[in-house]
Amino acid sequence: MKTLVLLTISVLAASALWAEDPRNDLAKALDYGKNLLLVRQLDPNAEDLIAMVNTSRALVRLEAESGKAYEATLTQGQRLLRAEKQWLLEGITPLKPEDEKALAALRLDLQQQTERKFVAADAQLRLLGRRLSPETGGLVQWTRPVDFPAPPAEDLQIERLRLLAARLDQAARMLDRIRYLDAANYVTSRVGRLREYLQDHGYRDNTRDMDDALDFMFRLCDEGRLVPEDRWEEQLPILAARTLQYLGELQDPETAPGQTRPVSWWDIYNLLSDPQTPALLGKLLNTLQGAPPAAGAGATPAAGNQ
Amino acid sequence: MRIRSLLLPLLLTLLGATVAHAAPLSPVLQLDQEVALARTLRTLNLRADQVEALEPLLAQAQEVFKQRDAVLAEAWKTGQEGIVAVNSAWETGAAVPADAKAKADATAKLHDQTMNETDQAVRVLVAQFLKLLNRSQVALIETAKERELREESQSRYHGAPSLADYLAGELLLLRRLTPDEFATVRVAVCMRLAMEVLAVDAPLYPQVVNELLAGADNLRRLPDAQVPAMQAKLPGDIAELLRLPAPGTAAAKVTLGDLIDLMSNPRSAEVLAAYVPPQPAENNAGGGGQ
């Protein structure tokens, strides 16, 4: 109960940060209903709901703080904005080169702030993804969407290159072993090795895809056998890369079409960054735990639900 | 263009705030909006007669929003009870009362319909505005195809402004790998990057892979001190080598979003009134002159 009271207080504190919700009352109430349906679709247990409330509070705070920071940056650049406006309206005296440079820097700064906000939100959501029960978490697409408004962090890109290196190593080891099989084994045991490798990469036996992939790999292995010994070291990475290219594993996982889950990254982001959501989740938690709904702890007055 | 597209959602949210809720914007956010509106006017270099013809369209747009707000306010008055009852039932998992559900559904439908109609009405006004423009002004507006390509390139190339910038960034990233890691992935990464330029079965595909490999190897050998200079010139070099569109050369165009903002923003009329159209002799310099 103490936890719930604390939860309610912090929920209200988080809502207060977002004093000016730009939506009208009807839009807020309708969004509240849509969000309720989405949470019900996720079917969270009490622990899931507590984790979601925490994430939602963090995202609401992040939105409010980044909005303030955005405005503060604009305020710092007010003189430049006025000069730009005057130039655009009058169209006579162009901006001084140093002002143009400073304006470009200001716009870049604002863009990077927006990017940082989404990167921080993504980190919060990934953390939540690890905390939720598999039943609830499994419904959500936690990977960044293709239209994620920030480039991936360099460290994340390096991590992906290392994963790619590991997959290439695995393919190269397999091709290398098959190349050096003696003639009898080349005919017999390569099939089993290739089949096993392809099964590891999601191919199922007795399917057309498996047959096609085996055909491709047979041709690749035959090609490998014909490479002169002194050129093998140079050719092996190419054959390994062609293997992954055929399997569709060369592409960046964020831009490659992949498995999709019912609730998208944007769905969960929009749900949890809505200033009404901490209160909404608090109410669902009360219901789940059998406590009477806390008066006044609901959504924004005059909208949502009171 | 990239900055604008990132800021657009924020701008639209703020715009929504002004239009739908009349929540006052801070002076600096207003100023930022006014700069964006003024940029649209100046990019199109509107003539005096076009400014005059735009004024009543802006007034009509504000009327559309006024009507929308009135409909929504009335819808909230009549539908509030039903929506709150449905939301309460959903909160507790109780059965939804049929009459409340009917009221809530009708209100939600009216809301969506009103929003769609408003959107359509604004688009009709934008279309009327486009009719005022001459061919060279229309050429300054992003086409649907261009927008599609821009959006695709932004999502596909991690927000890099061009394919050449994307390729340059990916090749430079390889410098951060250990020698063993680099040796393992260099071919695969260049094959993947070449797939962004050409189809795998295109006759020139192997050549592009080789060009990228040579680039990756050269960058790998580059002393750290020379990297910043190379970073600046690499996209241009790649574009030239692979005959890609030169990075950063496309002129910033007015987007559909810019035009919708111009038509929707309650401050547009004020900005338009302060806008000084080009003198007749200047008309040919920008979009003017029919």
Coordinates of C-alpha atoms in Angstrom, one line a residue:
Chain A
M1 CA 0.0 0.0 0.0
K2 CA 2.9 2.3 0.9
T3 CA 4.3 1.6 -2.5
L4 CA 1.0 2.5 -4.1
V5 CA 0.8 5.8 -2.2
L6 CA 4.3 6.7 -3.3
L7 CA 3.5 5.7 -6.8
T8 CA 0.5 7.9 -6.8
I9 CA 2.4 10.9 -5.5
S10 CA 5.2 10.4 -8.1
V11 CA 2.6 9.9 -10.8
L12 CA 1.0 13.3 -9.9
A13 CA 4.5 14.9 -9.8
A14 CA 5.3 13.6 -13.2
S15 CA 2.0 14.9 -14.6
A16 CA 2.7 18.3 -13.2
L17 CA 5.9 18.5 -15.2
W18 CA 3.8 18.5 -18.3
A19 CA 1.6 21.4 -17.4
E20 CA 0.5 22.2 -21.0
D21 CA -0.7 19.2 -22.8
P22 CA -1.4 20.5 -26.2
R23 CA -4.4 18.2 -26.9
N24 CA -8.0 19.3 -26.4
D25 CA -10.1 17.5 -23.7
L26 CA -11.8 15.2 -26.2
A27 CA -8.5 14.1 -27.9
K28 CA -7.0 13.4 -24.5
A29 CA -10.0 11.3 -23.4
L30 CA -9.9 9.4 -26.7
D31 CA -6.2 8.8 -26.4
Y32 CA -6.7 7.6 -22.9
G33 CA -9.2 5.0 -24.1
K34 CA -6.9 3.9 -26.9
N35 CA -4.0 3.6 -24.4
L36 CA -6.2 1.5 -22.1
L37 CA -7.0 -0.9 -24.9
L38 CA -3.3 -1.1 -25.8
V39 CA -2.3 -1.9 -22.2
R40 CA -5.1 -4.5 -22.0
Q41 CA -3.8 -6.1 -25.2
L42 CA -0.3 -6.4 -23.5
D43 CA -2.0 -8.1 -20.6
P44 CA 0.6 -7.1 -18.0
N45 CA 0.8 -8.6 -14.5
A46 CA 1.4 -6.5 -11.4
E47 CA 5.2 -6.5 -11.7
D48 CA 4.9 -5.6 -15.4
L49 CA 2.7 -2.7 -14.6
I50 CA 5.1 -1.4 -11.9
A51 CA 7.9 -1.6 -14.4
M52 CA 5.8 0.2 -17.0
V53 CA 4.8 3.0 -14.6
N54 CA 8.4 3.6 -13.8
T55 CA 9.4 3.7 -17.5
S56 CA 6.4 5.9 -18.3
R57 CA 7.3 8.4 -15.6
A58 CA 10.8 8.5 -16.9
L59 CA 9.6 9.1 -20.5
V60 CA 7.2 11.8 -19.5
R61 CA 9.9 13.5 -17.5
L62 CA 12.3 13.1 -20.5
E63 CA 9.7 14.7 -22.8
A64 CA 9.2 17.6 -20.5
E65 CA 12.8 18.2 -19.8
S66 CA 13.8 18.0 -23.4
G67 CA 11.1 20.4 -24.3
K68 CA 12.5 22.9 -21.8
A69 CA 16.0 22.4 -23.0
Y70 CA 14.9 22.9 -26.6
E71 CA 13.2 26.1 -25.7
A72 CA 16.3 27.2 -23.7
T73 CA 18.5 26.6 -26.7
L74 CA 16.1 28.7 -28.9
T75 CA 16.2 31.4 -26.3
Q76 CA 20.0 31.5 -26.5
G77 CA 19.8 31.9 -30.2
Q78 CA 17.0 34.5 -30.2
R79 CA 19.1 37.3 -31.7
L80 CA 20.0 35.1 -34.6
L81 CA 16.4 34.0 -35.1
R82 CA 15.3 37.6 -35.2
A83 CA 18.0 38.4 -37.7
E84 CA 17.0 35.5 -39.8
K85 CA 13.4 36.4 -39.7
Q86 CA 14.1 40.0 -40.7
W87 CA 16.2 38.9 -43.6
L88 CA 13.6 36.4 -44.8
L89 CA 10.8 38.9 -44.5
E90 CA 12.6 41.9 -46.1
G91 CA 14.8 39.9 -48.4
I92 CA 17.3 42.7 -48.7
T93 CA 20.4 42.4 -46.5
P94 CA 21.6 38.8 -46.4
L95 CA 22.8 37.5 -43.1
K96 CA 26.5 38.0 -42.1
P97 CA 28.5 34.8 -42.8
E98 CA 29.2 34.4 -39.1
D99 CA 25.5 34.6 -38.3
E100 CA 24.8 32.0 -41.0
K101 CA 27.4 29.8 -39.4
A102 CA 26.0 30.3 -35.9
L103 CA 22.4 29.6 -37.2
A104 CA 23.5 26.4 -38.8
A105 CA 25.2 25.4 -35.5
L106 CA 22.0 26.3 -33.6
R107 CA 19.8 24.1 -35.9
L108 CA 22.3 21.3 -35.6
D109 CA 22.3 21.6 -31.8
L110 CA 18.4 21.4 -31.8
Q111 CA 18.5 18.4 -34.1
Q112 CA 21.0 16.7 -31.9
Q113 CA 18.9 17.4 -28.8
T114 CA 16.0 15.7 -30.5
E115 CA 18.1 12.8 -31.4
R116 CA 19.5 12.5 -27.9
K117 CA 16.0 12.4 -26.5
F118 CA 15.0 9.5 -28.7
V119 CA 18.2 7.6 -27.9
A120 CA 17.5 8.1 -24.2
A121 CA 13.9 7.0 -24.7
D122 CA 15.1 3.9 -26.6
A123 CA 17.5 3.0 -23.8
Q124 CA 14.5 3.2 -21.3
L125 CA 12.4 1.0 -23.5
R126 CA 15.1 -1.6 -24.0
L127 CA 15.5 -1.7 -20.2
L128 CA 11.8 -2.2 -19.8
G129 CA 11.8 -4.9 -22.5
R130 CA 14.2 -6.9 -20.3
R131 CA 12.1 -6.4 -17.2
L132 CA 8.7 -7.4 -18.5
S133 CA 7.4 -11.0 -18.4
P134 CA 8.0 -12.9 -21.6
E135 CA 4.3 -13.0 -22.3
T136 CA 3.9 -9.2 -22.2
G137 CA 7.4 -8.3 -23.5
G138 CA 7.1 -10.8 -26.4
L139 CA 4.3 -8.7 -27.9
V140 CA 6.4 -5.7 -28.4
Q141 CA 8.9 -4.8 -31.1
W142 CA 11.8 -3.5 -29.0
T143 CA 14.2 -2.9 -31.8
R144 CA 14.4 0.6 -33.1
P145 CA 12.1 1.2 -36.1
V146 CA 13.5 2.1 -39.5
D147 CA 12.2 5.6 -39.1
F148 CA 13.9 6.1 -35.7
P149 CA 14.9 9.7 -35.7
A150 CA 18.5 9.3 -34.7
P151 CA 21.5 7.5 -36.1
P152 CA 22.6 4.5 -34.1
A153 CA 25.3 5.1 -31.6
E154 CA 28.8 4.3 -32.9
D155 CA 29.3 1.7 -30.1
L156 CA 26.1 -0.1 -31.2
Q157 CA 27.3 -0.1 -34.8
I158 CA 30.7 -1.5 -33.7
E159 CA 28.9 -4.2 -31.7
R160 CA 27.0 -5.1 -34.8
L161 CA 30.1 -5.3 -36.9
R162 CA 31.6 -7.7 -34.3
L163 CA 28.5 -9.8 -34.5
L164 CA 28.9 -9.9 -38.2
A165 CA 32.5 -10.9 -37.8
A166 CA 31.4 -13.8 -35.6
R167 CA 28.9 -15.0 -38.2
L168 CA 31.5 -14.7 -40.9
D169 CA 34.0 -16.6 -38.9
Q170 CA 31.5 -19.4 -38.4
A171 CA 30.7 -19.5 -42.1
A172 CA 34.4 -19.4 -43.0
R173 CA 35.2 -22.3 -40.6
M174 CA 32.5 -24.4 -42.1
L175 CA 33.7 -23.7 -45.7
D176 CA 37.3 -24.3 -44.8
R177 CA 36.5 -27.7 -43.2
I178 CA 34.4 -28.7 -46.3
R179 CA 37.2 -27.7 -48.7
Y180 CA 39.7 -30.0 -47.0
L181 CA 37.4 -33.0 -46.8
D182 CA 38.8 -36.0 -48.7
A183 CA 37.0 -36.9 -51.9
A184 CA 34.8 -39.6 -50.4
N185 CA 33.8 -37.5 -47.4
Y186 CA 33.2 -34.4 -49.7
V187 CA 30.5 -36.3 -51.4
T188 CA 28.9 -37.7 -48.3
S189 CA 29.4 -35.7 -45.2
R190 CA 29.3 -32.1 -46.7
V191 CA 25.5 -32.5 -47.1
G192 CA 25.0 -33.2 -43.4
R193 CA 27.3 -30.3 -42.4
L194 CA 25.6 -27.8 -44.7
R195 CA 22.2 -29.0 -43.7
E196 CA 23.1 -28.5 -40.0
Y197 CA 24.5 -25.0 -40.7
L198 CA 21.4 -24.0 -42.6
Q199 CA 19.1 -25.4 -39.9
D200 CA 21.0 -23.1 -37.4
H201 CA 20.1 -20.2 -39.7
G202 CA 16.4 -21.0 -39.6
Y203 CA 16.0 -23.3 -42.6
R204 CA 13.6 -26.3 -42.1
D205 CA 14.1 -29.7 -43.6
N206 CA 11.9 -30.8 -46.5
T207 CA 11.2 -27.3 -47.7
R208 CA 11.9 -25.6 -51.0
D209 CA 13.9 -23.0 -49.2
M210 CA 16.2 -25.6 -47.7
D211 CA 16.6 -27.3 -51.1
D212 CA 17.5 -24.0 -52.8
A213 CA 19.9 -23.0 -50.1
L214 CA 21.6 -26.4 -50.3
D215 CA 22.0 -26.1 -54.0
F216 CA 23.5 -22.7 -53.5
M217 CA 25.9 -24.0 -50.9
F218 CA 26.9 -27.0 -53.0
R219 CA 27.9 -24.6 -55.8
L220 CA 29.8 -22.4 -53.4
C221 CA 31.7 -25.3 -51.9
D222 CA 32.5 -26.6 -55.4
E223 CA 33.9 -23.2 -56.3
G224 CA 35.9 -23.2 -53.1
R225 CA 37.5 -26.6 -53.9
L226 CA 38.7 -25.2 -57.2
V227 CA 40.5 -22.2 -55.6
P228 CA 44.3 -22.7 -55.8
E229 CA 45.9 -23.1 -52.4
D230 CA 47.9 -19.9 -52.6
R231 CA 44.7 -17.9 -53.1
W232 CA 42.5 -19.6 -50.5
E233 CA 43.2 -17.2 -47.7
E234 CA 42.1 -14.3 -49.9
Q235 CA 39.1 -16.1 -51.3
L236 CA 37.7 -17.5 -48.1
P237 CA 36.3 -14.2 -46.7
I238 CA 34.6 -13.6 -50.1
L239 CA 32.9 -17.0 -50.0
A240 CA 31.9 -16.5 -46.4
A241 CA 30.4 -13.1 -47.2
R242 CA 28.5 -14.6 -50.2
T243 CA 27.1 -17.2 -47.8
L244 CA 25.7 -14.6 -45.5
Q245 CA 24.6 -12.5 -48.5
Y246 CA 22.5 -15.5 -49.7
L247 CA 21.1 -16.0 -46.2
G248 CA 20.1 -12.3 -46.0
E249 CA 22.4 -11.7 -43.0
L250 CA 24.6 -9.1 -44.5
Q251 CA 22.1 -6.4 -44.2
D252 CA 21.9 -4.1 -41.2
P253 CA 19.3 -5.7 -38.8
E254 CA 17.7 -2.3 -38.3
T255 CA 17.1 -1.6 -41.9
A256 CA 16.5 -5.2 -43.0
P257 CA 12.9 -6.4 -43.0
G258 CA 12.6 -8.7 -40.0
Q259 CA 10.1 -10.3 -37.7
T260 CA 7.4 -7.9 -36.6
R261 CA 5.4 -8.1 -33.4
P262 CA 1.9 -6.8 -32.8
V263 CA 2.9 -3.7 -30.8
S264 CA 5.5 -1.5 -32.6
W265 CA 8.3 0.6 -31.0
W266 CA 6.3 3.7 -31.8
D267 CA 3.1 2.2 -30.2
I268 CA 4.9 1.6 -26.9
Y269 CA 6.8 4.9 -27.0
N270 CA 3.6 6.9 -27.7
L271 CA 1.8 5.0 -24.9
L272 CA 4.5 5.4 -22.2
S273 CA 5.4 9.0 -23.1
D274 CA 1.8 10.2 -22.8
P275 CA 1.5 12.3 -19.7
Q276 CA -1.8 10.5 -18.8
T277 CA -0.2 7.1 -18.8
P278 CA 1.4 6.9 -15.4
A279 CA -2.0 7.6 -13.8
L280 CA -3.7 5.1 -16.2
L281 CA -1.2 2.4 -15.3
G282 CA -1.6 3.2 -11.6
K283 CA -5.4 2.7 -11.9
L284 CA -4.9 -0.7 -13.6
L285 CA -2.5 -1.7 -10.9
N286 CA -5.1 -0.8 -8.3
T287 CA -7.6 -2.9 -10.1
L288 CA -5.3 -5.8 -10.5
Q289 CA -4.4 -5.7 -6.8
G290 CA -8.0 -5.4 -5.8
A291 CA -7.6 -1.9 -4.2
P292 CA -10.2 0.7 -4.6
P293 CA -9.2 3.3 -7.3
A294 CA -7.4 6.3 -5.6
A295 CA -9.5 9.4 -5.9
G296 CA -7.8 12.1 -7.9
A297 CA -5.0 9.9 -9.0
G298 CA -6.4 9.5 -12.4
A299 CA -5.8 11.1 -15.7
T300 CA -5.6 14.8 -16.3
P301 CA -8.7 16.6 -15.0
A302 CA -11.4 17.2 -17.5
A303 CA -10.0 14.6 -19.9
G304 CA -9.2 10.9 -19.6
N305 CA -10.9 9.7 -16.6
Q306 CA -11.3 11.2 -13.2
Chain B
M1 CA 16.0 19.1 -45.0
R2 CA 16.9 16.5 -42.3
I3 CA 16.7 19.1 -39.5
R4 CA 13.3 20.2 -40.7
S5 CA 11.9 16.8 -40.9
L6 CA 13.0 16.0 -37.4
L7 CA 11.6 19.2 -36.1
L8 CA 8.3 18.8 -38.0
P9 CA 6.6 16.5 -35.5
L10 CA 7.4 19.0 -32.7
L11 CA 6.3 21.9 -34.8
L12 CA 3.0 20.1 -35.7
T13 CA 2.5 19.3 -32.0
L14 CA 3.0 22.9 -31.1
L15 CA 0.8 24.0 -34.0
G16 CA -1.9 21.7 -32.8
A17 CA -1.5 23.4 -29.4
T18 CA -2.2 26.8 -30.8
V19 CA -5.0 25.8 -33.0
A20 CA -6.9 23.2 -31.1
H21 CA -6.3 24.2 -27.5
A22 CA -5.3 27.8 -27.8
A23 CA -2.5 27.1 -25.3
P24 CA -0.2 30.1 -25.6
L25 CA 3.2 29.4 -27.0
S26 CA 6.3 31.0 -25.5
P27 CA 7.6 34.0 -27.4
V28 CA 10.7 32.2 -28.6
L29 CA 8.7 29.2 -29.9
Q30 CA 6.5 31.6 -31.7
L31 CA 9.6 33.3 -33.2
D32 CA 10.9 29.9 -34.3
Q33 CA 7.6 29.2 -36.1
E34 CA 7.6 32.7 -37.7
V35 CA 11.1 32.1 -39.0
A36 CA 9.8 28.8 -40.6
L37 CA 6.8 30.6 -42.1
A38 CA 8.9 33.4 -43.4
R39 CA 11.4 30.9 -45.0
T40 CA 8.5 29.3 -46.9
L41 CA 7.4 32.7 -48.2
R42 CA 10.9 33.8 -49.2
T43 CA 11.9 30.5 -50.7
L44 CA 8.9 30.7 -53.0
N45 CA 9.7 34.5 -53.4
L46 CA 6.0 35.3 -53.6
R47 CA 5.0 38.3 -55.6
A48 CA 2.7 41.1 -54.3
D49 CA -0.3 39.8 -56.3
Q50 CA 0.3 36.3 -54.9
V51 CA 0.5 37.7 -51.3
E52 CA -2.8 39.4 -51.9
A53 CA -4.4 36.2 -53.1
L54 CA -3.0 34.2 -50.2
E55 CA -4.5 36.4 -47.5
P56 CA -8.1 35.3 -47.9
L57 CA -7.0 31.6 -48.1
L58 CA -5.3 32.0 -44.7
A59 CA -8.5 33.6 -43.3
Q60 CA -10.5 30.7 -44.7
A61 CA -8.2 28.2 -43.0
Q62 CA -8.6 29.9 -39.7
E63 CA -12.3 29.7 -40.1
V64 CA -12.0 26.0 -40.8
F65 CA -10.1 25.6 -37.5
K66 CA -12.7 27.7 -35.6
Q67 CA -15.5 25.5 -36.9
R68 CA -13.5 22.4 -36.0
D69 CA -12.9 23.6 -32.5
A70 CA -16.6 24.4 -32.1
V71 CA -17.6 20.9 -33.3
L72 CA -15.1 19.2 -31.0
A73 CA -16.0 21.3 -28.0
E74 CA -19.7 20.4 -28.6
A75 CA -18.8 16.8 -29.2
W76 CA -16.9 16.7 -25.9
K77 CA -19.9 18.3 -24.1
T78 CA -22.3 15.7 -25.3
G79 CA -20.0 12.7 -25.4
Q80 CA -17.9 13.2 -22.2
E81 CA -20.1 11.1 -20.0
G82 CA -20.1 8.1 -22.4
I83 CA -16.3 8.2 -23.0
V84 CA -15.5 8.5 -19.3
A85 CA -17.9 5.6 -18.5
V86 CA -16.3 3.4 -21.1
N87 CA -12.8 4.4 -20.0
S88 CA -13.8 3.6 -16.3
A89 CA -15.2 0.2 -17.3
W90 CA -11.9 -0.5 -19.2
E91 CA -9.9 0.5 -16.2
T92 CA -11.6 -1.9 -13.9
G93 CA -12.4 -4.7 -16.4
A94 CA -16.1 -4.2 -15.8
A95 CA -18.7 -4.7 -18.6
V96 CA -19.1 -1.6 -20.7
P97 CA -22.7 -0.2 -20.5
A98 CA -24.3 -0.4 -23.9
D99 CA -25.6 3.2 -24.0
A100 CA -22.3 4.6 -22.8
K101 CA -20.5 2.6 -25.5
A102 CA -22.9 3.9 -28.2
K103 CA -22.4 7.5 -27.1
A104 CA -18.6 7.1 -26.9
D105 CA -18.4 5.4 -30.3
A106 CA -20.5 8.2 -31.9
T107 CA -18.3 10.8 -30.3
A108 CA -15.1 9.1 -31.4
K109 CA -16.5 8.8 -34.9
L110 CA -17.4 12.5 -35.0
H111 CA -14.0 13.4 -33.7
D112 CA -12.2 11.4 -36.4
Q113 CA -14.5 12.6 -39.1
T114 CA -14.1 16.3 -38.1
M115 CA -10.3 15.9 -38.0
N116 CA -10.3 14.3 -41.4
E117 CA -12.6 16.9 -42.9
T118 CA -10.4 19.7 -41.4
D119 CA -7.3 18.0 -42.9
Q120 CA -9.0 17.8 -46.3
A121 CA -10.2 21.4 -46.1
V122 CA -6.6 22.6 -45.4
R123 CA -5.3 20.5 -48.3
V124 CA -7.9 22.0 -50.6
L125 CA -6.7 25.5 -49.6
V126 CA -3.1 24.4 -50.1
A127 CA -4.1 23.2 -53.6
Q128 CA -5.7 26.6 -54.3
F129 CA -2.5 28.3 -53.2
L130 CA -0.5 26.1 -55.5
K131 CA -2.6 27.3 -58.4
L132 CA -1.4 30.8 -57.7
L133 CA 2.2 29.8 -58.3
N134 CA 4.1 29.8 -61.6
R135 CA 6.1 26.9 -62.9
S136 CA 9.4 28.0 -61.4
Q137 CA 7.9 28.4 -58.0
V138 CA 6.2 25.0 -58.2
A139 CA 9.6 23.5 -59.1
L140 CA 10.7 24.7 -55.6
I141 CA 8.2 22.4 -53.9
E142 CA 9.1 18.9 -53.1
T143 CA 7.1 16.4 -55.2
A144 CA 5.5 13.3 -53.7
K145 CA 8.2 11.1 -55.3
E146 CA 11.0 13.3 -53.9
R147 CA 9.4 13.1 -50.5
E148 CA 9.2 9.4 -50.7
L149 CA 12.9 9.1 -51.8
R150 CA 14.0 11.5 -49.0
E151 CA 12.1 9.6 -46.3
E152 CA 13.3 6.3 -47.6
S153 CA 16.9 7.5 -47.7
Q154 CA 16.6 8.9 -44.2
S155 CA 15.4 5.6 -42.8
R156 CA 17.7 3.4 -44.9
Y157 CA 20.8 5.4 -44.4
H158 CA 20.4 6.0 -40.7
G159 CA 19.5 9.7 -41.3
A160 CA 22.7 10.4 -43.3
P161 CA 21.8 13.2 -45.8
S162 CA 22.9 11.2 -48.8
L163 CA 24.0 7.8 -49.9
A164 CA 27.6 9.0 -50.3
D165 CA 27.5 10.4 -46.7
Y166 CA 26.2 7.0 -45.5
L167 CA 28.9 5.1 -47.3
A168 CA 31.6 7.4 -46.0
G169 CA 30.4 7.0 -42.4
E170 CA 30.3 3.2 -42.7
L171 CA 33.8 3.0 -44.2
L172 CA 35.2 5.3 -41.5
L173 CA 33.6 3.2 -38.8
L174 CA 35.8 0.2 -39.9
R175 CA 38.8 2.1 -38.5
R176 CA 37.5 1.3 -35.0
L177 CA 37.8 -2.4 -35.4
T178 CA 40.9 -4.5 -34.4
P179 CA 43.1 -5.7 -37.3
D180 CA 41.6 -9.2 -37.1
E181 CA 38.0 -7.9 -37.0
F182 CA 38.7 -5.7 -39.9
A183 CA 40.3 -8.5 -41.9
T184 CA 37.2 -10.6 -41.2
V185 CA 34.5 -8.1 -42.1
R186 CA 36.0 -5.8 -44.8
V187 CA 34.8 -7.9 -47.8
A188 CA 31.3 -8.5 -46.3
V189 CA 30.8 -4.9 -45.3
C190 CA 31.8 -3.7 -48.8
M191 CA 29.5 -6.2 -50.4
R192 CA 26.7 -5.0 -48.2
L193 CA 27.5 -1.3 -49.0
A194 CA 27.7 -2.0 -52.7
M195 CA 24.2 -3.5 -52.4
E196 CA 23.0 0.0 -51.5
V197 CA 24.4 1.3 -54.8
L198 CA 23.6 -1.5 -57.2
A199 CA 21.8 -4.8 -57.4
V200 CA 24.0 -7.8 -56.7
D201 CA 23.5 -9.2 -60.2
A202 CA 24.3 -5.8 -61.9
P203 CA 27.4 -6.1 -64.1
L204 CA 29.2 -3.3 -62.2
Y205 CA 28.5 -4.7 -58.8
P206 CA 31.9 -6.4 -58.4
Q207 CA 33.7 -3.3 -59.5
V208 CA 31.8 -1.2 -56.9
V209 CA 32.7 -3.7 -54.2
N210 CA 36.4 -3.4 -55.2
E211 CA 36.3 0.4 -55.2
L212 CA 34.8 0.3 -51.7
L213 CA 37.4 -2.2 -50.6
A214 CA 40.2 -0.1 -51.8
G215 CA 38.6 2.9 -50.0
A216 CA 38.2 0.9 -46.8
D217 CA 41.9 -0.3 -46.9
N218 CA 43.2 3.3 -47.6
L219 CA 41.1 4.7 -44.8
R220 CA 42.4 2.0 -42.4
R221 CA 46.0 3.1 -43.2
L222 CA 45.3 6.8 -42.8
P223 CA 47.0 8.5 -39.8
D224 CA 44.6 9.7 -37.2
A225 CA 45.6 13.3 -37.7
Q226 CA 44.4 13.2 -41.3
V227 CA 41.0 11.8 -40.5
P228 CA 39.1 15.0 -39.8
A229 CA 40.1 16.4 -43.2
M230 CA 39.3 13.2 -44.9
Q231 CA 35.9 13.0 -43.1
A232 CA 34.9 16.3 -44.7
K233 CA 35.9 15.3 -48.3
L234 CA 35.2 11.6 -48.3
P235 CA 31.4 11.8 -49.2
G236 CA 32.3 14.0 -52.2
D237 CA 35.1 11.7 -53.3
I238 CA 32.8 8.6 -53.0
A239 CA 30.0 10.4 -54.9
E240 CA 32.4 11.2 -57.7
L241 CA 34.0 7.8 -57.8
L242 CA 30.7 5.9 -57.9
R243 CA 28.8 8.5 -59.8
L244 CA 26.3 9.2 -57.1
P245 CA 24.4 12.4 -56.6
A246 CA 26.8 14.9 -55.0
P247 CA 26.1 15.2 -51.3
G248 CA 24.6 18.5 -50.0
T249 CA 24.0 19.9 -53.5
A250 CA 20.3 19.5 -53.6
A251 CA 18.5 22.8 -52.9
A252 CA 16.3 22.7 -49.8
K253 CA 12.7 22.5 -51.1
V254 CA 9.5 23.6 -49.6
T255 CA 7.7 20.5 -48.4
L256 CA 4.0 19.7 -48.2
G257 CA 4.4 20.0 -44.4
D258 CA 5.7 23.5 -44.8
L259 CA 2.7 24.5 -46.9
I260 CA 0.2 22.9 -44.4
D261 CA 2.0 24.8 -41.7
L262 CA 1.7 28.0 -43.6
M263 CA -2.0 27.5 -44.2
S264 CA -2.7 26.4 -40.6
N265 CA -0.7 28.6 -38.4
P266 CA -2.7 31.4 -36.8
R267 CA 0.5 33.6 -37.1
S268 CA 0.7 33.2 -40.9
A269 CA -1.4 36.2 -41.6
E270 CA 0.8 38.4 -39.5
V271 CA 4.0 37.1 -41.0
L272 CA 2.6 37.5 -44.5
A273 CA 1.7 41.1 -43.7
A274 CA 5.3 41.8 -42.8
Y275 CA 6.7 40.0 -45.9
V276 CA 8.2 42.3 -48.5
P277 CA 7.6 40.9 -52.0
P278 CA 10.4 41.2 -54.5
Q279 CA 10.4 44.3 -56.8
P280 CA 9.2 43.4 -60.3
A281 CA 12.8 43.4 -61.6
E282 CA 13.8 40.8 -59.0
N283 CA 11.0 38.4 -59.8
N284 CA 13.1 36.3 -62.1
A285 CA 15.8 35.8 -59.5
G286 CA 13.6 33.5 -57.4
G287 CA 10.4 31.9 -58.2
G288 CA 8.7 35.0 -59.5
G289 CA 7.9 36.0 -63.1
Q290 CA 5.2 34.3 -65.1

